[in-house]
XYZ file of C-alpha atoms in Angstrom:
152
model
C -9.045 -231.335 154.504
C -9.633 -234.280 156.680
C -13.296 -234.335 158.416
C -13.637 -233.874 161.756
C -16.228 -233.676 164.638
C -15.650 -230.294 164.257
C -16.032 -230.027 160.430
C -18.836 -228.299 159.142
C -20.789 -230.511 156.270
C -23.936 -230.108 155.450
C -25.356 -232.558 158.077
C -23.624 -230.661 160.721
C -24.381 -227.067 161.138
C -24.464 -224.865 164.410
C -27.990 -224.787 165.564
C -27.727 -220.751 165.968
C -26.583 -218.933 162.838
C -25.372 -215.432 163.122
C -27.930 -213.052 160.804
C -26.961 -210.088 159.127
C -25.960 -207.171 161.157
C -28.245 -204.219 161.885
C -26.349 -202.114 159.311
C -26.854 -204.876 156.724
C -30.491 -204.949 157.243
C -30.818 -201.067 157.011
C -28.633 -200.776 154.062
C -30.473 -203.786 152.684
C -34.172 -202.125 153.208
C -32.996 -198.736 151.896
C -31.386 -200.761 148.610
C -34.887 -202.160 148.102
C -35.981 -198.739 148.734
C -34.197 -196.963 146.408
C -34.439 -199.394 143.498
C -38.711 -199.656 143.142
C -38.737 -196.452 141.213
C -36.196 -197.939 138.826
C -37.274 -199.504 135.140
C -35.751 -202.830 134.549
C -33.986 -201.696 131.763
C -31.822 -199.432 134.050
C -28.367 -199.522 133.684
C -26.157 -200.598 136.905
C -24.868 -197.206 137.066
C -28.374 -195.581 137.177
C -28.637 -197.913 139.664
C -25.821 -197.119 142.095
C -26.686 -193.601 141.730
C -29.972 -193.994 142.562
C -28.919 -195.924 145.399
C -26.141 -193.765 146.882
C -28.319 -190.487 145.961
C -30.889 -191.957 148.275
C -28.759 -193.048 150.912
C -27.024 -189.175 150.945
C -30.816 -187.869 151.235
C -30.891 -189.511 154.233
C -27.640 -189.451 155.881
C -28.308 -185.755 155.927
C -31.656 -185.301 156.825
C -31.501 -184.260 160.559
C -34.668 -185.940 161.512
C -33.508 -189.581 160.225
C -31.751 -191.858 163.376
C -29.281 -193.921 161.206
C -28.069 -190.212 159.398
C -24.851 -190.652 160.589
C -24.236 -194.561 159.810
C -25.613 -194.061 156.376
C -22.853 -191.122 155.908
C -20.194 -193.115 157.162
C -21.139 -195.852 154.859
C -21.112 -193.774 152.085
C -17.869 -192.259 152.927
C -16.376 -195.623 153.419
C -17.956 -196.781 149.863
C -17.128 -193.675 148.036
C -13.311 -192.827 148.775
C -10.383 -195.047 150.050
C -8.959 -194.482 153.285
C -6.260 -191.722 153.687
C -3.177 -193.510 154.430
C -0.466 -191.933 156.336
C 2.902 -191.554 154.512
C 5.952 -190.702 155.478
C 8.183 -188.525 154.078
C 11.442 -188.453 151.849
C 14.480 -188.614 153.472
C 18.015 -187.541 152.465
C 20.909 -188.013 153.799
C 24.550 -189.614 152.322
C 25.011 -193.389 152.528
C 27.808 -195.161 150.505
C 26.294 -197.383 148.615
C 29.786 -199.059 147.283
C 30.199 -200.140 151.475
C 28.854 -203.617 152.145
C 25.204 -203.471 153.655
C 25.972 -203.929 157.168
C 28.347 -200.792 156.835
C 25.469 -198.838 155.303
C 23.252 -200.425 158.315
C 25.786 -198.520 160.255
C 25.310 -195.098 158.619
C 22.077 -195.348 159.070
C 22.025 -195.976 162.619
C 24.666 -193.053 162.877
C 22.211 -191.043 160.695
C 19.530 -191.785 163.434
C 21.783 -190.746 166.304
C 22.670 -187.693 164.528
C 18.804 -186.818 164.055
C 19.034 -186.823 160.230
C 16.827 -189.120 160.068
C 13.611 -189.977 162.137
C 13.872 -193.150 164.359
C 10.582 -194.831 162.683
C 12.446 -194.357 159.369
C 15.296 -195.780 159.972
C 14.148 -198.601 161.875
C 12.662 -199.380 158.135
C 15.488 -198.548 156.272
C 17.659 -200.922 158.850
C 14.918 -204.023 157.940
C 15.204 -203.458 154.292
C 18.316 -204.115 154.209
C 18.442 -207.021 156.628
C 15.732 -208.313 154.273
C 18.551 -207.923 151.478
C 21.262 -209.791 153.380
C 19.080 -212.382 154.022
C 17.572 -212.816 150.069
C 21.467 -212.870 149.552
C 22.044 -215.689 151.768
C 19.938 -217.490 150.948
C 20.873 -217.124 146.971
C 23.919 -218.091 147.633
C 23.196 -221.127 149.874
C 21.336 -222.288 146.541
C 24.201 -221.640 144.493
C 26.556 -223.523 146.946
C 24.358 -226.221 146.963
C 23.523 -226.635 143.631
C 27.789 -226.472 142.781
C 28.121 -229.554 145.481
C 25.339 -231.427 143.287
C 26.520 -231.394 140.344
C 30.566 -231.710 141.883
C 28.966 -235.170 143.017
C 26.718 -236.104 140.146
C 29.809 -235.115 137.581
């Protein structure tokens, strides 16, 4: 990467830094917290459990201010976000037809309500994906043919 006035080296640093958030700090604080009454010979899973076991302590103690950051954090830490998914559709498509026949039917299948709008739209990009990763497969092909038809 070519330096710049507006490179950051080592000699050139922004005169304010941005510290650690207020969550940081509190999770920090209750890490430290958690951990004195630890041996060091503790594994890192007595460790985390320690840690998260005080953290729940708190998040539900009523009298405690940060109760409900500390139980979103440990929501957030303990399970993945729920992702929405949709779900299976069936209807008939030909799959001998060429893709931008079965681009049809599915457009068809969308103005027939057989299958939601959000789907389809999808469905319709998948296979536009296809034609163009088959495009673009063949332009290689072609191309490599001409090359060696002029090399030979």
């Amino acid at each position: 990467m070519a330096k710049s006035s507006t490179t950051f080296s080592e000699g050139m640093q922004p005169d304010k830094r941005r510290g650690k958030s207020k969550r940081t700090l509190i999770l920090e604080a209750i890490q430290e917290e958690s951990l004195l009454r630890m041996s060091p010979d503790s594994s890192k899973d007595d460790c985390e459990k320690a840690f998260f076991g005080h953290i729940l302590a708190r998040a539900v103690n009523p009298d405690d201010q940060n109760g409900a950051m500390l139980l979103k954090a440990l929501l957030d830490k303990g399970w993945a976000s729920v992702k929405s998914t949709m779900e299976p559709v069936k209807f008939n498509l030909d799959k001998s037809k060429p893709l931008s026949d079965q681009a049809n039917e599915i457009l068809f299948a969308i103005s027939e309500g057989d299958i939601p709008p959000d789907v389809g739209v999808l469905m319709v990009n998948a296979i536009t994906n296809a034609l163009k990763i088959k495009e673009i497969t063949e332009l290689e092909d072609r191309i490599k043919a001409l090359e060696e038809n002029q090399d030979g």
